[in-house]
Coordinates of C-alpha atoms and ligand atoms in Angstrom, one line a residue:
M1 CA -18.5 -16.5 -26.5
Q2 CA -17.0 -13.0 -25.3
I3 CA -16.5 -12.1 -21.9
K4 CA -15.6 -8.7 -20.8
R5 CA -15.0 -6.8 -17.7
Y6 CA -16.2 -3.2 -17.4
V7 CA -15.2 -0.7 -14.8
A8 CA -17.0 2.5 -14.0
W9 CA -17.7 5.0 -11.2
N10 CA -21.0 3.2 -10.7
V11 CA -23.3 0.2 -11.8
Q12 CA -25.4 2.1 -14.2
D13 CA -22.5 3.4 -16.1
A14 CA -20.8 0.3 -16.3
L15 CA -24.2 -1.4 -17.5
K16 CA -24.2 1.4 -20.0
K17 CA -21.1 0.5 -21.3
V18 CA -22.0 -3.2 -21.8
K19 CA -24.9 -2.5 -23.6
A20 CA -23.1 0.1 -26.0
E21 CA -20.4 -2.5 -26.7
L22 CA -22.2 -5.9 -26.3
G23 CA -25.9 -4.9 -27.0
P24 CA -29.1 -6.0 -25.3
D25 CA -28.1 -9.7 -25.6
A26 CA -25.3 -9.4 -23.0
V27 CA -25.7 -11.6 -20.0
I28 CA -24.4 -10.0 -16.9
L29 CA -22.3 -12.5 -14.8
N30 CA -21.2 -10.3 -11.7
A31 CA -21.8 -6.8 -10.6
R32 CA -20.2 -5.3 -7.6
K33 CA -19.1 -2.3 -5.9
L34 CA -15.2 -2.3 -6.1
P35 CA -13.9 -0.5 -3.1
W36 CA -10.1 0.7 -3.2
P37 CA -7.7 -1.3 -1.2
G38 CA -6.3 -0.1 2.5
F39 CA -6.0 3.4 3.2
L40 CA -7.0 4.3 -0.6
K41 CA -10.5 3.8 0.4
H42 CA -10.4 7.4 2.5
F43 CA -9.2 9.3 -0.5
I44 CA -11.0 8.1 -3.7
R45 CA -14.7 6.8 -4.1
E46 CA -15.7 3.4 -5.1
R47 CA -16.1 2.2 -8.4
A48 CA -18.3 -0.5 -9.7
E49 CA -17.3 -3.6 -11.9
V50 CA -19.5 -5.5 -14.0
V51 CA -18.6 -8.7 -15.8
A52 CA -20.7 -9.5 -18.8
A53 CA -20.6 -12.2 -21.6
L54 CA -22.4 -12.3 -25.1
D55 CA -22.8 -16.0 -26.7
G56 CA -21.8 -16.2 -30.4
R57 CA -19.3 -14.5 -32.2
S58 CA -21.1 -11.1 -33.4
T59 CA -21.5 -7.9 -31.2
L60 CA -24.4 -5.3 -31.6
D61 CA -23.3 -3.2 -34.5
G62 CA -22.6 -6.2 -36.8
R63 CA -18.8 -6.5 -36.2
S64 CA -16.8 -9.8 -35.4
A65 CA -16.3 -10.0 -31.9
L66 CA -12.6 -11.2 -32.6
D67 CA -11.3 -9.0 -35.3
G68 CA -13.6 -5.9 -35.2
R69 CA -14.4 -6.2 -39.1
P70 CA -18.1 -5.8 -40.1
V71 CA -19.5 -9.5 -41.0
P72 CA -21.9 -9.2 -43.9
D73 CA -25.3 -11.2 -43.0
G74 CA -25.1 -13.9 -45.7
R75 CA -21.7 -14.8 -44.3
L76 CA -22.8 -15.3 -40.8
A77 CA -23.1 -18.8 -39.4
P78 CA -26.7 -19.8 -38.7
D79 CA -26.7 -19.4 -34.9
E80 CA -25.3 -15.7 -35.2
R81 CA -27.8 -14.9 -38.0
R82 CA -30.2 -16.2 -35.5
M83 CA -28.9 -14.1 -32.8
R84 CA -28.7 -10.8 -34.9
A85 CA -32.4 -11.6 -35.9
R86 CA -33.1 -12.4 -32.4
E87 CA -34.7 -15.7 -33.3
P88 CA -35.5 -18.1 -30.4
E89 CA -33.0 -21.1 -30.6
P90 CA -34.4 -24.3 -31.6
G91 CA -33.6 -27.7 -30.3
P92 CA -32.9 -29.2 -27.1
D93 CA -30.8 -26.8 -25.7
K94 CA -33.7 -24.5 -25.3
P95 CA -34.8 -24.0 -21.7
G96 CA -38.0 -26.0 -21.0
P97 CA -41.4 -24.3 -20.4
S98 CA -40.8 -24.2 -16.6
G99 CA -37.8 -22.0 -17.2
A100 CA -35.4 -24.5 -15.6
D101 CA -32.0 -25.1 -17.5
D102 CA -31.2 -28.3 -18.8
P103 CA -28.1 -30.1 -17.5
V104 CA -25.7 -28.8 -20.3
T105 CA -27.1 -25.4 -20.2
R106 CA -26.4 -25.1 -16.3
E107 CA -22.9 -26.6 -16.8
L108 CA -22.2 -24.1 -19.7
K109 CA -23.5 -21.2 -17.1
E110 CA -21.1 -22.4 -14.4
I111 CA -18.1 -22.5 -16.9
K112 CA -19.0 -18.9 -18.1
A113 CA -19.2 -17.7 -14.2
A114 CA -15.8 -19.6 -13.5
I115 CA -14.0 -17.8 -16.5
A116 CA -15.5 -14.4 -15.4
Q117 CA -14.2 -14.7 -12.0
L118 CA -10.8 -15.8 -13.4
A119 CA -11.0 -12.4 -15.6
V120 CA -11.9 -10.6 -12.4
N121 CA -9.0 -12.2 -10.6
T122 CA -6.2 -11.8 -13.0
K123 CA -4.4 -8.5 -12.3
A124 CA -4.4 -7.4 -16.0
A125 CA -4.6 -3.4 -16.3
W126 CA -5.2 -1.2 -19.3
V127 CA -4.1 2.1 -19.2
D128 CA -4.8 5.0 -21.5
P129 CA -1.7 5.7 -23.7
E130 CA -1.4 9.0 -22.3
Y131 CA -0.8 7.6 -18.9
D132 CA 1.2 4.8 -19.9
G133 CA 4.5 6.4 -19.3
I134 CA 3.7 7.5 -16.1
Y135 CA 2.1 4.3 -15.0
R136 CA 5.1 2.2 -15.9
R137 CA 7.4 4.6 -14.0
L138 CA 5.4 4.1 -10.8
L139 CA 5.5 0.2 -11.3
D140 CA 9.3 0.5 -11.7
Q141 CA 9.2 2.4 -8.6
D142 CA 7.5 -0.9 -7.0
V143 CA 4.5 1.2 -6.4
D144 CA 1.5 -1.5 -5.9
Q145 CA -0.3 -2.1 -9.2
D146 CA -3.7 -1.0 -7.6
I147 CA -2.3 2.1 -6.2
A148 CA -0.6 3.1 -9.5
L149 CA -4.2 2.5 -11.0
S150 CA -6.0 4.5 -8.5
L151 CA -3.5 7.3 -9.0
I152 CA -4.0 7.4 -12.6
N153 CA -7.9 7.1 -12.4
A154 CA -7.7 10.0 -9.9
A155 CA -5.6 12.1 -12.1
K156 CA -7.9 11.1 -15.2
D157 CA -11.1 12.5 -13.0
E158 CA -9.3 15.7 -12.8
F159 CA -9.0 16.5 -16.7
E160 CA -12.2 16.4 -19.3
T161 CA -9.7 16.2 -22.3
S162 CA -6.2 15.0 -22.5
A163 CA -3.8 17.1 -20.4
H164 CA -0.3 17.8 -21.0
P165 CA 2.2 15.1 -19.7
K166 CA 3.7 17.7 -17.1
M167 CA 0.3 18.4 -15.7
L168 CA -0.5 14.9 -15.4
E169 CA 2.6 14.2 -13.5
K170 CA 1.7 17.3 -11.3
V171 CA -1.4 15.9 -10.4
I172 CA -0.2 12.5 -9.7
A173 CA 2.5 14.0 -7.5
L174 CA 0.0 15.7 -5.6
G175 CA -2.3 12.5 -5.2
I176 CA 1.2 10.7 -3.9
K177 CA 1.8 13.5 -1.5
K178 CA -2.1 13.2 0.0
M179 CA -1.4 9.5 0.4
I180 CA 1.6 9.9 2.7
P181 CA 0.8 11.1 5.8
V182 CA 3.7 12.6 8.0
S183 CA 3.6 13.3 11.6
V184 CA 6.4 14.3 14.1
Q185 CA 6.2 15.6 17.5
D186 CA 9.3 17.7 16.8
S187 CA 10.0 19.6 20.2
P188 CA 8.4 17.9 22.8
G189 CA 7.3 20.2 25.2
G190 CA 4.3 21.0 27.7
G191 CA 6.1 19.5 30.5
G192 CA 6.3 15.8 31.3
C193 CA 8.4 13.0 30.1
R194 CA 7.9 11.8 26.6
R195 CA 8.6 8.1 25.9
I196 CA 9.5 7.2 22.4
A197 CA 9.9 3.3 21.6
L198 CA 11.6 2.0 18.4
I199 CA 10.4 -1.5 17.1
G200 CA 11.2 -3.1 13.7
P201 CA 13.0 -6.2 12.0
T202 CA 16.7 -7.0 12.7
G203 CA 19.3 -4.7 11.3
V204 CA 17.1 -1.9 9.9
G205 CA 18.8 0.7 11.9
K206 CA 16.7 1.3 15.3
T207 CA 19.8 1.8 17.4
T208 CA 21.5 4.0 14.9
T209 CA 18.1 6.0 14.6
L210 CA 17.6 6.1 18.4
A211 CA 21.1 7.8 18.6
K212 CA 20.3 10.1 15.9
L213 CA 17.2 11.3 17.3
A214 CA 18.8 11.4 20.7
A215 CA 21.7 13.4 19.8
R216 CA 19.6 15.9 18.4
F217 CA 17.4 16.7 21.3
A218 CA 20.2 16.2 23.8
L219 CA 23.1 18.4 22.0
V220 CA 20.7 20.9 19.8
D221 CA 17.5 21.1 21.8
H222 CA 19.3 20.6 25.4
K223 CA 16.7 18.1 26.6
R224 CA 17.1 15.5 29.4
V225 CA 17.5 12.3 27.8
A226 CA 17.9 8.8 28.8
F227 CA 18.1 5.4 26.9
V228 CA 16.6 2.3 28.3
T229 CA 17.1 -1.0 26.3
A230 CA 15.5 -4.3 26.1
D231 CA 17.8 -5.5 23.4
T232 CA 19.9 -8.1 25.6
Y233 CA 19.9 -10.8 22.5
R234 CA 23.0 -10.0 21.4
V235 CA 25.6 -8.5 23.6
A236 CA 27.2 -6.1 20.9
A237 CA 23.7 -4.5 20.8
V238 CA 24.0 -3.1 24.3
E239 CA 27.6 -2.2 23.9
Q240 CA 26.5 -0.3 20.5
L241 CA 23.9 1.8 22.6
R242 CA 26.4 2.2 25.6
T243 CA 29.0 3.8 23.3
Y244 CA 26.4 6.3 22.0
A245 CA 25.3 7.0 25.7
E246 CA 28.8 7.6 26.6
I247 CA 29.3 9.9 23.7
L248 CA 26.4 11.9 24.7
G249 CA 26.5 11.9 28.3
V250 CA 23.2 10.4 28.9
P251 CA 22.4 7.6 31.0
L252 CA 21.6 4.0 29.9
D253 CA 19.3 1.0 31.5
V254 CA 19.4 -2.4 30.3
V255 CA 16.4 -4.4 31.2
H256 CA 15.8 -8.0 31.1
T257 CA 12.3 -8.3 31.9
P258 CA 8.9 -6.3 31.4
S259 CA 8.9 -5.2 35.1
E260 CA 12.5 -3.9 34.9
M261 CA 11.2 -2.0 32.0
R262 CA 8.5 -0.6 34.0
A263 CA 10.9 0.3 36.9
A264 CA 13.5 1.9 34.5
V265 CA 11.0 4.3 32.4
E266 CA 9.7 5.2 36.0
R267 CA 13.1 6.5 37.2
Y268 CA 13.4 8.6 34.4
R269 CA 10.0 10.5 34.7
D270 CA 11.5 13.7 35.3
F271 CA 13.4 13.6 32.0
D272 CA 12.0 15.2 28.9
L273 CA 12.8 12.2 26.5
V274 CA 13.2 8.4 27.1
F275 CA 14.3 6.6 24.2
I276 CA 13.5 2.8 24.3
D277 CA 15.3 0.5 22.1
T278 CA 14.2 -3.1 21.4
S279 CA 15.4 -6.2 19.7
G280 CA 15.0 -6.9 16.3
R281 CA 12.3 -9.3 15.4
S282 CA 11.8 -11.6 12.5
P283 CA 8.3 -10.9 11.0
K284 CA 7.7 -14.6 11.1
D285 CA 8.6 -15.4 15.0
R286 CA 5.6 -14.9 16.5
V287 CA 6.6 -16.0 20.0
R288 CA 9.2 -13.3 19.7
L289 CA 7.0 -10.4 18.8
S290 CA 4.6 -11.6 21.9
E291 CA 7.7 -11.0 24.0
L292 CA 8.5 -7.8 22.5
R293 CA 5.0 -6.5 22.7
A294 CA 5.3 -7.5 26.6
F295 CA 8.3 -5.0 26.8
V296 CA 6.5 -2.2 24.8
D297 CA 3.6 -2.7 26.9
A298 CA 5.4 -2.4 29.9
A299 CA 7.1 1.0 28.8
K300 CA 3.6 2.6 28.1
P301 CA 5.4 4.8 25.3
D302 CA 4.0 7.9 24.0
E303 CA 5.0 7.2 20.6
T304 CA 5.9 3.9 19.2
H305 CA 7.6 4.2 15.9
I306 CA 8.3 1.1 13.3
V307 CA 11.5 1.2 11.8
L308 CA 11.5 -0.2 8.3
S309 CA 14.7 -0.5 6.0
L310 CA 13.7 0.7 2.2
A311 CA 16.5 -1.7 1.0
T312 CA 14.0 -4.4 1.7
R313 CA 11.6 -5.9 -0.9
S314 CA 8.3 -4.3 -0.8
G315 CA 6.4 -7.5 -0.2
D316 CA 8.6 -7.9 3.0
L317 CA 7.9 -4.6 4.1
L318 CA 4.3 -5.3 3.7
D319 CA 4.8 -8.6 5.7
A320 CA 6.4 -6.9 8.5
I321 CA 3.5 -4.1 8.8
N322 CA 1.0 -7.3 9.3
S323 CA 3.3 -9.0 11.9
F324 CA 4.2 -5.9 13.8
G325 CA 0.6 -4.9 13.8
I326 CA 0.3 -6.9 16.9
I327 CA 2.3 -3.9 18.8
S328 CA 0.0 -1.0 18.5
F329 CA 2.9 1.2 16.4
D330 CA 1.8 4.8 15.6
R331 CA 4.5 6.1 13.2
I332 CA 6.6 4.7 10.6
I333 CA 10.4 5.7 10.3
F334 CA 12.0 4.7 6.8
T335 CA 15.8 3.8 6.9
K336 CA 18.8 3.3 4.3
L337 CA 17.0 5.8 1.7
D338 CA 20.6 6.0 0.9
E339 CA 20.7 2.5 -0.2
T340 CA 18.0 2.2 -3.0
S341 CA 16.6 4.1 -5.8
C342 CA 13.2 2.4 -5.5
Y343 CA 10.7 4.1 -3.2
G344 CA 7.3 2.9 -3.9
G345 CA 7.6 0.8 -0.7
I346 CA 6.7 4.0 1.0
L347 CA 3.6 4.6 -0.6
N348 CA 2.6 0.7 -0.3
V349 CA 3.4 0.7 3.3
T350 CA 1.4 4.0 4.1
A351 CA -1.4 2.8 2.4
R352 CA -1.6 -0.5 4.2
A353 CA -0.6 0.7 7.6
G354 CA -2.7 4.1 7.6
K355 CA 0.0 5.4 9.8
P356 CA 2.0 8.7 9.0
V357 CA 5.9 8.8 8.5
S358 CA 8.0 10.3 10.9
Y359 CA 11.4 10.6 9.7
V360 CA 13.5 8.9 7.2
T361 CA 17.2 8.2 7.5
T362 CA 19.8 8.6 4.7
G363 CA 22.9 7.1 6.0
Q364 CA 25.1 5.6 8.8
D365 CA 26.2 8.9 10.0
V366 CA 25.0 9.8 13.6
P367 CA 23.6 12.4 14.1
D368 CA 23.5 14.0 10.8
D369 CA 21.8 11.2 8.4
I370 CA 18.2 12.0 9.6
E371 CA 15.4 14.2 8.4
I372 CA 12.0 14.8 9.6
A373 CA 9.5 13.1 6.9
D374 CA 8.1 15.7 4.0
A375 CA 5.7 14.5 1.9
E376 CA 6.6 16.4 -0.9
K377 CA 10.0 15.3 -0.9
L378 CA 8.9 11.8 -0.6
A379 CA 6.5 11.9 -3.4
S380 CA 9.2 13.4 -5.4
L381 CA 11.4 10.4 -4.7
I382 CA 8.7 8.1 -6.1
I383 CA 7.6 10.4 -9.4
G384 CA 10.9 12.4 -9.8
D385 CA 11.1 16.3 -10.1
V386 CA 7.8 17.8 -11.5
S387 CA 8.3 21.3 -11.2
Ligands
GDP1 N1 23.1 3.0 4.7 C1 22.8 3.3 5.6 N2 23.0 2.5 6.5 C2 22.1 2.5 7.9 C3 21.0 3.6 8.1 N3 20.7 3.3 9.4 C4 21.1 2.6 9.8 N4 22.1 2.2 9.0 C5 23.4 0.7 9.4 O1 22.5 -0.5 9.3 C6 23.2 -1.4 10.3 C7 22.1 -1.9 11.2 O2 21.9 -0.9 12.3 P1 21.3 -0.9 13.7 O3 20.9 0.5 14.3 O4 22.4 -1.7 14.4 O5 20.1 -1.8 13.3 P2 19.1 -2.4 14.4 O6 19.7 -3.8 14.6 O7 17.7 -2.3 13.9 O8 19.2 -1.9 15.7 C8 24.6 -0.5 10.9 O9 25.4 -0.7 10.1 C9 24.1 0.8 10.5 O10 25.2 1.9 10.4 C10 20.6 4.3 7.0 O11 19.9 5.3 6.9 N5 21.5 4.2 5.8
MG2 MG1 19.8 -2.4 17.7

């Protein structure tokens, strides 16, 4: 028995492929629409998947399903000859007049379906040879396999015939750029106080990033800036922010409860910007994440940025996105770009979270090592220079 999975832009096309390859005797085991994961579904239309099986060892054109060589009629096993001649199958395995399957046939069908499901669940991917190099490069950058395949498929759609590798790279770079939304409220204006909270796992660079931002707004844009920190978990954390506050000459409030947070942000309502620092939380610590949410809710921030270090495994980044989802963050800051040469996490995270990137940080120096996120630059980190 041969079982194959066919993916096309719609079920009809997938069925045509089945018919062309396996012939009219193929049994359709499963047909479904195949949505792209997460954020991708907004960019790329759905595909369809059909899983089909063919009993016996010969295919439509008389080739062996195993090695593809033509098989002369005379050398066929009796069941293959019958299949080629479309003979009805004799013996006890034949369905009864009622059309109901006997137990053996039923069991066989169940096994077929199970194998088909296994084939669907197995993440084996086949990519056209001309795309193979670029596909490997995406995987080497830790880009999720489904995202890499979707980029390749979208690029394929752009070309009717094979394209020059440089062109492929350009189209894929464009696809990556489209998938990384960026957004930053660069110069808060229009009056009123803007509250900006940073949340995220421990040690990712929240306090350092807050200091970089505050320095930029206070020293370059001459905005009135204040700090409020709820990170009383470590004494050193308060001292770290106090040092930055003193250097910048801006006030700092330390709050221990959500109601103190409410009072502190209210106190600075006449300032241009209030930067809110929070304690790092393990994505696995649900209780502390709920405490953090209470502080963030009390602060009523205009922007909540989740801070993620790119020096973290891609799977852990996605765990963080899921766990911190209980606090409704609206931007992403990627830190420690200088500590890695693997940037696929940016794409995996934005595809999963569907939130824009605001800033990236590139070192420990305050205030210099921070940049406003630029989708083209981020795409070129992932795919390399394609100009
Ligand atoms: N290499 C590098 N280190 C960074 C960056 N941002 C922060 N750090 C360092 O990461 C460590 C933890 O930073 P901190 O701001 O205290 O993290 P927090 O616990 O999230 O507040 C410090 O040693 C920072 O200097 C960055 O972009 N690159
Ligand atoms: Mg901190």
